[in-house]
Coordinates of C-alpha atoms in Angstrom, one line a residue:
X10 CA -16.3 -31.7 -7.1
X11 CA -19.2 -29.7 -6.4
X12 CA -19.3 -26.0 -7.8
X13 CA -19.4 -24.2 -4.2
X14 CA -16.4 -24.2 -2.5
X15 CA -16.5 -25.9 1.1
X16 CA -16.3 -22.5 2.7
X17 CA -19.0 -20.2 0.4
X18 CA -19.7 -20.5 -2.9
X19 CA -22.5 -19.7 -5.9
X20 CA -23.9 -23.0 -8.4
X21 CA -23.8 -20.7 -11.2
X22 CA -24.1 -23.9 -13.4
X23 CA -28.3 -25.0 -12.8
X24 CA -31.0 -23.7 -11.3
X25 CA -32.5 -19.7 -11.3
X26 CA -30.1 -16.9 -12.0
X27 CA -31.9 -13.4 -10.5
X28 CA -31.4 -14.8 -6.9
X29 CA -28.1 -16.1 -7.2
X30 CA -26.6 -13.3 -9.5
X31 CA -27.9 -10.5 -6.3
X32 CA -26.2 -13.2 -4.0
X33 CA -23.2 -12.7 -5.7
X34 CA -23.5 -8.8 -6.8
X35 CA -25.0 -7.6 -3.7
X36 CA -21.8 -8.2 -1.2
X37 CA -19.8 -7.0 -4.7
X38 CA -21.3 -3.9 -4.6
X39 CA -21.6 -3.3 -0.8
X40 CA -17.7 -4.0 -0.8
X41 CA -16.9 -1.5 -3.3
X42 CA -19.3 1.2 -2.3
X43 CA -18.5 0.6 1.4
X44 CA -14.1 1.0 0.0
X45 CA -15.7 4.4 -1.8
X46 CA -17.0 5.5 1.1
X47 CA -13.4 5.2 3.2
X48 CA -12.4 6.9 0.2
X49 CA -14.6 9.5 0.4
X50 CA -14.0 9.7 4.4
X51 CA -10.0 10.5 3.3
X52 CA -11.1 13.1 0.9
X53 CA -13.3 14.7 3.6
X54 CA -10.8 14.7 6.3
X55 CA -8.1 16.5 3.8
X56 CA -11.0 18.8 2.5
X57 CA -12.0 20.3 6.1
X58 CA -8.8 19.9 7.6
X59 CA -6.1 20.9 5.6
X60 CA -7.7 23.2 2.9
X61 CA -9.2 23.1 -0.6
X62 CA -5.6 22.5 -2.3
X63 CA -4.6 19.3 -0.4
X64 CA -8.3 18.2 -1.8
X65 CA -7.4 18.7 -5.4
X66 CA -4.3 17.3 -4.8
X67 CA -5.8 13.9 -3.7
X68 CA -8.6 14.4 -5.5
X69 CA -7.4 15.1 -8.8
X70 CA -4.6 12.1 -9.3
X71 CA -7.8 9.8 -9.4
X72 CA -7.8 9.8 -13.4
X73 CA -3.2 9.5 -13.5
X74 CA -3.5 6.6 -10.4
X75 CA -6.1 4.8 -13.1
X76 CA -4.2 5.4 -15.9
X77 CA -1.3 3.5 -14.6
X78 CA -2.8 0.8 -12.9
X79 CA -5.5 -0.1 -14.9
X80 CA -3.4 -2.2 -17.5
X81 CA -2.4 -4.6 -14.5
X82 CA -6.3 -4.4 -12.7
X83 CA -7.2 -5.7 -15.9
X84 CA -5.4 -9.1 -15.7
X85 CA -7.4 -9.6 -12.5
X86 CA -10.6 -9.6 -15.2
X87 CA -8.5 -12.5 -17.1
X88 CA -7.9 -14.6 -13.9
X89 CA -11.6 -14.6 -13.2
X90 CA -12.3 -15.4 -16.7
X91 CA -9.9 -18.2 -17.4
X92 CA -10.2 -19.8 -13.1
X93 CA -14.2 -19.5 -14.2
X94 CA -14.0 -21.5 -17.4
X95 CA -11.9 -24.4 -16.1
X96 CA -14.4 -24.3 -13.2
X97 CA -17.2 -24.5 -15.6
X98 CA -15.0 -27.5 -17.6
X99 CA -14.9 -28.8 -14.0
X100 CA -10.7 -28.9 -14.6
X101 CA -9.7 -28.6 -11.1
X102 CA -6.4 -29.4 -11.8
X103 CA -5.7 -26.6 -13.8
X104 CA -7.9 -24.2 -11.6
X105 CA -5.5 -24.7 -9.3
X106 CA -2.5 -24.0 -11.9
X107 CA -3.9 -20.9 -12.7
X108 CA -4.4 -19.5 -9.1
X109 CA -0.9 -20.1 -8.3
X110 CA -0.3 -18.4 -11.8
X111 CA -1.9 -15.2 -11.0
X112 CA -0.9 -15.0 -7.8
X113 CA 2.6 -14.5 -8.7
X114 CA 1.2 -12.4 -11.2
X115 CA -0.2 -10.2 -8.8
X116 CA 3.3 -10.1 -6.8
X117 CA 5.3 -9.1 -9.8
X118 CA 2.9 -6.6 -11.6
X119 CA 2.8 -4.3 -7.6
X120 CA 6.2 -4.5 -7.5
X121 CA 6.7 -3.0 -11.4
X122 CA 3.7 -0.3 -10.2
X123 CA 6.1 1.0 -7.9
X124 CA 9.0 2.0 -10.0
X125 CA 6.4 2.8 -12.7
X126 CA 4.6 5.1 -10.4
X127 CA 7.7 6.6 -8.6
X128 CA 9.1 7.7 -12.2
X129 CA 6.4 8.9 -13.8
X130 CA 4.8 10.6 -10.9
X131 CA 5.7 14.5 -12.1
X132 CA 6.2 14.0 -15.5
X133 CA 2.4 13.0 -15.9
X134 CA 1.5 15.9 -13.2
X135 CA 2.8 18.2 -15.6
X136 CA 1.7 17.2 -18.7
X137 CA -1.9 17.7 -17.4
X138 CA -1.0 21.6 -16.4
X139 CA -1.3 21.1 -12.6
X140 CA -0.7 24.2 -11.2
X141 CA 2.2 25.3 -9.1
X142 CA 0.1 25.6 -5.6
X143 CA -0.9 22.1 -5.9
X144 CA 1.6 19.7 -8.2
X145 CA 3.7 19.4 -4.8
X146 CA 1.1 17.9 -2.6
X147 CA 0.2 15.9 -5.7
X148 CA 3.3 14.6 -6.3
X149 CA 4.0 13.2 -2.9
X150 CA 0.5 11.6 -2.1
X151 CA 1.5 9.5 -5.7
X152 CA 4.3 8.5 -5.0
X153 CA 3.7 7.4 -1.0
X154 CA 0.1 5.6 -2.7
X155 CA 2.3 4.0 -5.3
X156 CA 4.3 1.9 -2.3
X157 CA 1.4 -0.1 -1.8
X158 CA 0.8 -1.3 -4.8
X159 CA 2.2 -4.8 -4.1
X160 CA -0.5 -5.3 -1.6
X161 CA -3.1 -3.2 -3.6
X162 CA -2.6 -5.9 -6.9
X163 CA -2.6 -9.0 -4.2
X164 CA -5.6 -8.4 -3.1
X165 CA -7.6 -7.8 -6.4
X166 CA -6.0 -11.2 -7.7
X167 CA -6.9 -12.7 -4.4
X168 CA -10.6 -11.2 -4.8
X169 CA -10.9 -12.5 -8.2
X170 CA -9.9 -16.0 -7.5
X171 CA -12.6 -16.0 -4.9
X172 CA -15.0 -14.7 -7.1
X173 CA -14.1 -16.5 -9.9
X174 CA -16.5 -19.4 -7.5
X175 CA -18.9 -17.4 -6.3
X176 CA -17.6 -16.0 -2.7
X177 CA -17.8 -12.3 -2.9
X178 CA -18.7 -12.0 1.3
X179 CA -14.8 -12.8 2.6
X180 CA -13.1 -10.2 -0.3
X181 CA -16.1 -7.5 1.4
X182 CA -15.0 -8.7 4.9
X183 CA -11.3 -7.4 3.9
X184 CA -12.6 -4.5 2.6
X185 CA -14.5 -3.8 5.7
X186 CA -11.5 -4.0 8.2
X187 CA -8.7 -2.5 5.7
X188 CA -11.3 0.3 5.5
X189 CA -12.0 1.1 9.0
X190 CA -8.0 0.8 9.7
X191 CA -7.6 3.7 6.5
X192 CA -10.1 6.0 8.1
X193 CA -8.9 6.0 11.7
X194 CA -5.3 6.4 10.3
X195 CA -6.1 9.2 8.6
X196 CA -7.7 11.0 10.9
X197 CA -4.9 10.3 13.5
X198 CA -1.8 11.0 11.1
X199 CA -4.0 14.3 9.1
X200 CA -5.6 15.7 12.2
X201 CA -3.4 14.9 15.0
X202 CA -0.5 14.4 13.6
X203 CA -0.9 17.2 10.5
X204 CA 0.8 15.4 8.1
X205 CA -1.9 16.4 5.1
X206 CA -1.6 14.5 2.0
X207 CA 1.3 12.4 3.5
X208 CA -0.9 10.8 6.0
X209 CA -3.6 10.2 3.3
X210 CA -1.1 8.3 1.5
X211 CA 0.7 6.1 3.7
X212 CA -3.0 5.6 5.9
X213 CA -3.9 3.9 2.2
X214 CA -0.7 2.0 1.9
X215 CA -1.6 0.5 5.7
X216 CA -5.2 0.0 4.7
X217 CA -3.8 -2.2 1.4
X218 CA -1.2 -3.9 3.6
X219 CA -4.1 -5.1 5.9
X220 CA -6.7 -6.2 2.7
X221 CA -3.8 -8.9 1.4
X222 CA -2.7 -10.5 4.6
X223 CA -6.8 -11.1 5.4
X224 CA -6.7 -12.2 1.5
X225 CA -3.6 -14.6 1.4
X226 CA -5.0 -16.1 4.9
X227 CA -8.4 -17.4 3.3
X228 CA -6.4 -18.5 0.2
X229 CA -4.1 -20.0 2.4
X230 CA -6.7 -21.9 4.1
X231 CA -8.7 -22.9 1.3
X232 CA -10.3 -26.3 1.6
X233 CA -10.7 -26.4 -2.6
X234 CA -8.5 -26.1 -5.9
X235 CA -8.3 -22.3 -4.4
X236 CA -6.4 -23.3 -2.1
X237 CA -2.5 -21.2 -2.4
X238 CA 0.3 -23.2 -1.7
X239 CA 3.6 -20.6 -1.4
X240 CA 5.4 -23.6 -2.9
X241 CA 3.8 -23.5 -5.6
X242 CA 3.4 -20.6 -7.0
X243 CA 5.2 -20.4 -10.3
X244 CA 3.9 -19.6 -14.1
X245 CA 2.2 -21.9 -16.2
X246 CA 3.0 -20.3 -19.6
X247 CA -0.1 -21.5 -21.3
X248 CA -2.5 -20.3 -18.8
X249 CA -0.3 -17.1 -18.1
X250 CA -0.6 -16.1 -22.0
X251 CA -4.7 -17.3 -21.8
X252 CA -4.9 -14.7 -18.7
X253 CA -3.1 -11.8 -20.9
X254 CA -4.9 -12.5 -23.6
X255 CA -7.8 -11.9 -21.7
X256 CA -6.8 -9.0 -19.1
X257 CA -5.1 -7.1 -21.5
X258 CA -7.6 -5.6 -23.4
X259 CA -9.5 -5.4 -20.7
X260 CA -7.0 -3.0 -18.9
X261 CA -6.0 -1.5 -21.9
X262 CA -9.8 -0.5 -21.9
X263 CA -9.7 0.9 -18.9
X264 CA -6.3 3.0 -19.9
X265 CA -8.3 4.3 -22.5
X266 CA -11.3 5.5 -20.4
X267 CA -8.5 6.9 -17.7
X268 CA -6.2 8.5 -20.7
X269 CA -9.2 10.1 -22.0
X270 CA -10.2 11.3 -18.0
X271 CA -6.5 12.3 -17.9
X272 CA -7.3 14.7 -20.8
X273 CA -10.4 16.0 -19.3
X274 CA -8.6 16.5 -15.8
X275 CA -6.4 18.6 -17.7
X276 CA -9.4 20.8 -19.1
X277 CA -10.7 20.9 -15.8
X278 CA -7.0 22.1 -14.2
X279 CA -7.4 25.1 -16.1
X280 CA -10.6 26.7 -14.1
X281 CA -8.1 26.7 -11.0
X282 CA -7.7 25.1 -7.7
X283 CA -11.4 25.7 -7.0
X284 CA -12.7 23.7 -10.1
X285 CA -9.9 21.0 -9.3
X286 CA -11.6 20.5 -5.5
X287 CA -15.0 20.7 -6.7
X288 CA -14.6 18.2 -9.8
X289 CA -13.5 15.8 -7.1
X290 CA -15.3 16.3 -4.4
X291 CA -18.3 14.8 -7.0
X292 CA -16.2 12.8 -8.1
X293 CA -16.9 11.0 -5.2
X294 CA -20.5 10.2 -5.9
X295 CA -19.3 9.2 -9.7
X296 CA -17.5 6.5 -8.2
X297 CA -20.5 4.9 -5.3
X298 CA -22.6 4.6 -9.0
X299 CA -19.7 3.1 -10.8
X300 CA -18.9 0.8 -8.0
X301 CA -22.8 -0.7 -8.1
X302 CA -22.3 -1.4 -11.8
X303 CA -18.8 -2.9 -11.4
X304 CA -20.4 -5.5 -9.0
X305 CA -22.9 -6.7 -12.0
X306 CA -19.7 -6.2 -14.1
X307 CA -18.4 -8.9 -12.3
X308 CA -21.6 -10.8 -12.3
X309 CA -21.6 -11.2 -15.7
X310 CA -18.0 -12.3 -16.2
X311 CA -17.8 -14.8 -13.9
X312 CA -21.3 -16.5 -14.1
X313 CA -20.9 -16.4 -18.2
X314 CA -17.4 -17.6 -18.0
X315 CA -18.7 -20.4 -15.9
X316 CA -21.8 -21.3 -18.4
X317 CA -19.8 -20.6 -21.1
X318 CA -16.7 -23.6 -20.5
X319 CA -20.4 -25.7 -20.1
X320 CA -21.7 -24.8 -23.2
X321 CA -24.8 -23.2 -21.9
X322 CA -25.2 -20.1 -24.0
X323 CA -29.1 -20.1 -23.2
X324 CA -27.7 -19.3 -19.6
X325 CA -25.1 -16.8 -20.8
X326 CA -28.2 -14.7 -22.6
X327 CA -30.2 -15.1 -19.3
X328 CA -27.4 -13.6 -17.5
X329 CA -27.1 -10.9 -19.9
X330 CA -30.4 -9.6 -19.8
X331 CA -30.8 -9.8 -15.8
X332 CA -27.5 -8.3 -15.2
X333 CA -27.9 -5.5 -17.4
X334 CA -31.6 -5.1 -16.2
X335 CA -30.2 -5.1 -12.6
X336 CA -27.8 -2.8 -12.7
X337 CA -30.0 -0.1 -14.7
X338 CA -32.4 -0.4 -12.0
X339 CA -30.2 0.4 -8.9
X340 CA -27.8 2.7 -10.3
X341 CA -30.5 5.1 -11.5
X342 CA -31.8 4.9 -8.1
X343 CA -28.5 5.9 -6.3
X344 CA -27.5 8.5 -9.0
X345 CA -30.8 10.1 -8.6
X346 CA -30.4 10.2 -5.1
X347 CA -27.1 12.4 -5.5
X348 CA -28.7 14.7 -7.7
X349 CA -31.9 15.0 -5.9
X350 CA -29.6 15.5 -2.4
X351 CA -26.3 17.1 -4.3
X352 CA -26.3 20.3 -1.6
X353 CA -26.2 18.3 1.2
X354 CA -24.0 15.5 0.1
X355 CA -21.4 18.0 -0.9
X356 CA -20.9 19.4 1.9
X357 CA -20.0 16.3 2.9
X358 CA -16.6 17.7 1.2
X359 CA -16.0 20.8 1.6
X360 CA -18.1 23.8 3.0
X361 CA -16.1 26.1 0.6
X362 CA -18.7 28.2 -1.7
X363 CA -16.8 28.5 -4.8
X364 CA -15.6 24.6 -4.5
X365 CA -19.4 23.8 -3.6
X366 CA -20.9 25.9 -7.0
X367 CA -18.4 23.5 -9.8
X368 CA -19.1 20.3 -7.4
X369 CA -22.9 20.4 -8.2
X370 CA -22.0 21.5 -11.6
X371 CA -20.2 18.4 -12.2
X372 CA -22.7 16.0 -10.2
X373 CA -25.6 17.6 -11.9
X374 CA -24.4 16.9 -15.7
X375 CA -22.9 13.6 -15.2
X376 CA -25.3 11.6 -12.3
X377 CA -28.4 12.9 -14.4
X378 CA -27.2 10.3 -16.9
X379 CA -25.2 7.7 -14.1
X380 CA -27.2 4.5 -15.4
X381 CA -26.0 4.7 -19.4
X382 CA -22.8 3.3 -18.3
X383 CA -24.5 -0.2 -17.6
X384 CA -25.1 -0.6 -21.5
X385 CA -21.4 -0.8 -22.5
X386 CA -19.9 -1.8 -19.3
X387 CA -22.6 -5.1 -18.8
X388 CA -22.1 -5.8 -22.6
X389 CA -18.2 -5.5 -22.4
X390 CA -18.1 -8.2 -19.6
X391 CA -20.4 -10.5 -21.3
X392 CA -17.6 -10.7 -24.4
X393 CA -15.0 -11.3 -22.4
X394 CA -17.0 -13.9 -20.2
X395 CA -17.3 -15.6 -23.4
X396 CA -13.1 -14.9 -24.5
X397 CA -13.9 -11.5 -27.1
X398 CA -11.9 -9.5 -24.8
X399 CA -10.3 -7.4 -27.2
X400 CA -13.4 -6.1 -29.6
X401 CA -14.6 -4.2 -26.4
X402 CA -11.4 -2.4 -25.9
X403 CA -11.7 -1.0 -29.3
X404 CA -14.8 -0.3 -29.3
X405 CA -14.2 1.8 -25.9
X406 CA -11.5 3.4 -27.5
X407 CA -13.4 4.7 -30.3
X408 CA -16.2 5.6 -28.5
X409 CA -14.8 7.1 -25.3
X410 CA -11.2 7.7 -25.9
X411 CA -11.3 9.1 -29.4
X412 CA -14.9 10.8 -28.9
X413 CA -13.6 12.9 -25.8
X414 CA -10.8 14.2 -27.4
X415 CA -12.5 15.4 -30.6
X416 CA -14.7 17.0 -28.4
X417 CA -12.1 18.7 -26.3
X418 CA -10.2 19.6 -29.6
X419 CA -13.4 21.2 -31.4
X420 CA -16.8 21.5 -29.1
X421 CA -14.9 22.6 -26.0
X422 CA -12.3 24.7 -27.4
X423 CA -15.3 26.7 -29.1
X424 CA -17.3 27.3 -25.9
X425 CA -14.7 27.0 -22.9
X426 CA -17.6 26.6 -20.4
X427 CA -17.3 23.8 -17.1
X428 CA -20.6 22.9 -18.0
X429 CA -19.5 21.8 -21.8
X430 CA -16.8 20.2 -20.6
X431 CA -18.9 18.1 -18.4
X432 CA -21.6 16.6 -21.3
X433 CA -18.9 15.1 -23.3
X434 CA -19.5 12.4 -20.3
X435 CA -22.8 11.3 -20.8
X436 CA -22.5 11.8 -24.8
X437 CA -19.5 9.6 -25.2
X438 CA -21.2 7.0 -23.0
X439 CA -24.3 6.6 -25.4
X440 CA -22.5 6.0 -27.9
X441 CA -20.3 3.4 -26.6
X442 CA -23.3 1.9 -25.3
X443 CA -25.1 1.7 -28.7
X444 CA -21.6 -0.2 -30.1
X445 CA -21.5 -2.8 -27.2
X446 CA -24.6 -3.7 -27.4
X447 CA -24.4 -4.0 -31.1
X448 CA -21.3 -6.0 -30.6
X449 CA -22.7 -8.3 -28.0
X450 CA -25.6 -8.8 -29.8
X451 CA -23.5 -9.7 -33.2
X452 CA -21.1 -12.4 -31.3
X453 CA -24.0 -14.0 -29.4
X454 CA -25.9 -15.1 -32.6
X455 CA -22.6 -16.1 -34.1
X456 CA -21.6 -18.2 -30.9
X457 CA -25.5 -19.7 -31.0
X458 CA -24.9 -20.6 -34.4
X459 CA -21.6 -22.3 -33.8
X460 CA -23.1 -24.3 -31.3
X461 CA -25.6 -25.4 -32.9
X462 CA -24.1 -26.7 -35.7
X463 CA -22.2 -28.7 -33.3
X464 CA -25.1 -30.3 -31.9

């Protein structure tokens, strides 16, 4: 069978990369910027129209909601790894094991989120000092966003099988729909109704609800080894433990980088309410940057997955190198934009002074420095295209999770500025660049060797 599906599809097998990686990055990142951005629309509506506490109360839950779904995202990264190897063995057969594998997956770990996030909701809230004026709000807008996780995790599994061949346009059609549903809900149930963070909430759940039914109807109508059958969906034990041993890691990664945000939140709960809205309100811009990396993230999973089941490790370095060059080049453009534009942006937010001053504070230290993440997080994916998934999650523990602590246990807690607080972002990230990299350029030269012995 040919590499494309029948419906859409990338050859990520022969032939030039550049083109075909923007092909496939380009909707990626649109998709995940243009989901930000209904984010970001939420944030707004809560920020001008019911006051700067309902902000940091959606707002600052960002680092807790990642936290404790990350572990479960992260099997997602697995089910694009192992769907793209057997593509790139050309196994159909067991392509279509695994996709009925993960699916159920997906059903079963959104069902666990809820119970997970219902009880641990206020515990966590507490433990990272949210003060009394806010940890209400907070509290509800968790647990209401927790709901939807079913259809939150059905669609990320759904979006990786599809990407897992190439078709990143119909997961960014889902996107665009669920997010025009979240943003007139929310102003309807915030600003007509006046139901604050409530109406945030279940105006998300909605949105999620919409994303996996316009998901499971393309699976459902797949014309290829995608294709879902409800039948069959059941787990293949071998391909299940091959999709854990390749997701974990890679959400235990991102726990790390959330714990270690968690930590940070906490510092940043004790400047007050006003440094909780203004953190996020930049927040924000963190994320549009983040997103356009993710997409290249992506990128380089799925097309070195792919070359990697063919045993074409000349293409996996090719994909490397333009990935990582890609990424470097439009995320320093976007996160120089913020900077350059960060007054009027913000207000975007919030037209509070005091929220406005930490905000730029904030964007200023850590969008100054956006592209540095592209080192580790390119370099990270291009291991685990090629089934090192668990070298990177140390590596990110050490260099993010440990690094950010120390420095809020000794830097920080000698000079208790916002602005301190805020470079132990761009510091940790160098470092865990300079690892990855190291890393990825350690495993590639052992992998090359390997091969060619064999040939």
């Amino acid at each position: 069978m040919n590499n494309k599906t029948e419906n859409s599809g990338v050859d990520m097998l022969n032939g030039p990369l550049l083109k075909k990686i923007l092909l496939f990055a380009l909707p990626l990142a649109a998709s995940s910027v243009l989901q930000q951005f209904f984010n970001s629309a939420d944030v707004a509506v809560v920020g001008h129209f019911a006051g700067s506490e309902a902000l940091a109360a959606v707002g600052s839950n960002t680092p807790i909601i990642n936290l404790l779904i990350n572990i479960f995202v992260g099997m997602s990264v697995g089910a694009n790894v192992v769907i793209g190897m057997f593509l790139g063995q050309k196994k159909e057969e067991q392509v279509s094991r695994a996709v009925h594998t993960v699916m159920l997956l997906s059903v079963v770990t959104g069902i666990a989120l809820i119970f997970i996030g219902w009880f641990l909701t206020a515990p966590l809230l507490e433990l990272i000092k949210t003060p009394e004026n806010v940890i209400g709000l907070a509290s509800v807008y968790l647990r209401i966003y927790f709901m939807g996780m079913p259809f939150f995790m059905f669609y990320n599994f759904g979006a990786a099988v599809l990407r897992s061949r190439g078709d990143t346009n119909r997961p960014l059609l889902c996107l665009i729909v669920s997010g025009v549903v979240n943003v007139l809900l929310n102003l309807f149930f915030v600003i007509v109704l006046g139901m604050g963070v409530a109406g945030v909430g279940i105006a998300t759940l909605i949105a999620n609800a919409v994303s996996a039914s316009m998901i499971a109807c393309f699976l459902l109508g797949e014309r290829s080894s995608l294709r879902l059958y409800p039948s069959k969906l059941s787990f293949n034990v071998p391909i299940l433990l091959r999709v854990i041993k390749i997701g974990v890691p890679a959400g235990i990664q991102g726990m790390i980088f959330s714990f270690s945000n968690v930590c940070i939140q906490s510092a940043i709960n004790s400047f007050g309410p006003d440094a909780m809205a203004g953190s996020a309100a930049a927040q924000n811009f963190e994320f549009f940057s983040y997103f356009v990396i993710n997409s290249f993230n992506q990128a380089a999973v799925t097309f070195i997955s792919q070359n990697f089941g063919a045993g074409k490790m000349d293409r996996c370095s090719k994909v490397y190198r333009l990935c990582m060059i890609s990424s470097f080049v439009m995320t320093g453009i976007m996160s120089s934009s913020f900077v350059l534009g960060r007054n009027i942006f913000l207000r975007f937010y919030t037209s509070d002074e005091s929220v406005l001053v930490y905000g730029a504070m904030r964007l200023v230290f850590i969008e100054s420095f956006g592209a540095i993440p592209c080192s580790y997080e390119i370099s990270a994916s291009a291991l685990r295209g090629m089934g090192y998934s668990m070298l990177p999650a140390v590596l990110t523990m050490i260099g993010s999770c440990l690094l950010r602590i120390v420095w809020l246990l000794t830097v920080f807690k000698i000079f208790p500025d916002f602005r301190v607080l805020m470079a132990v972002y761009p510091f940790s990230w160098l470092i865990t660049g300079i690892m990855l990299i190291t890393a990825y350029i350690i495993i590639r030269k052992k992998l090359v060797c390997v091969q060619t012995r064999k040939n």
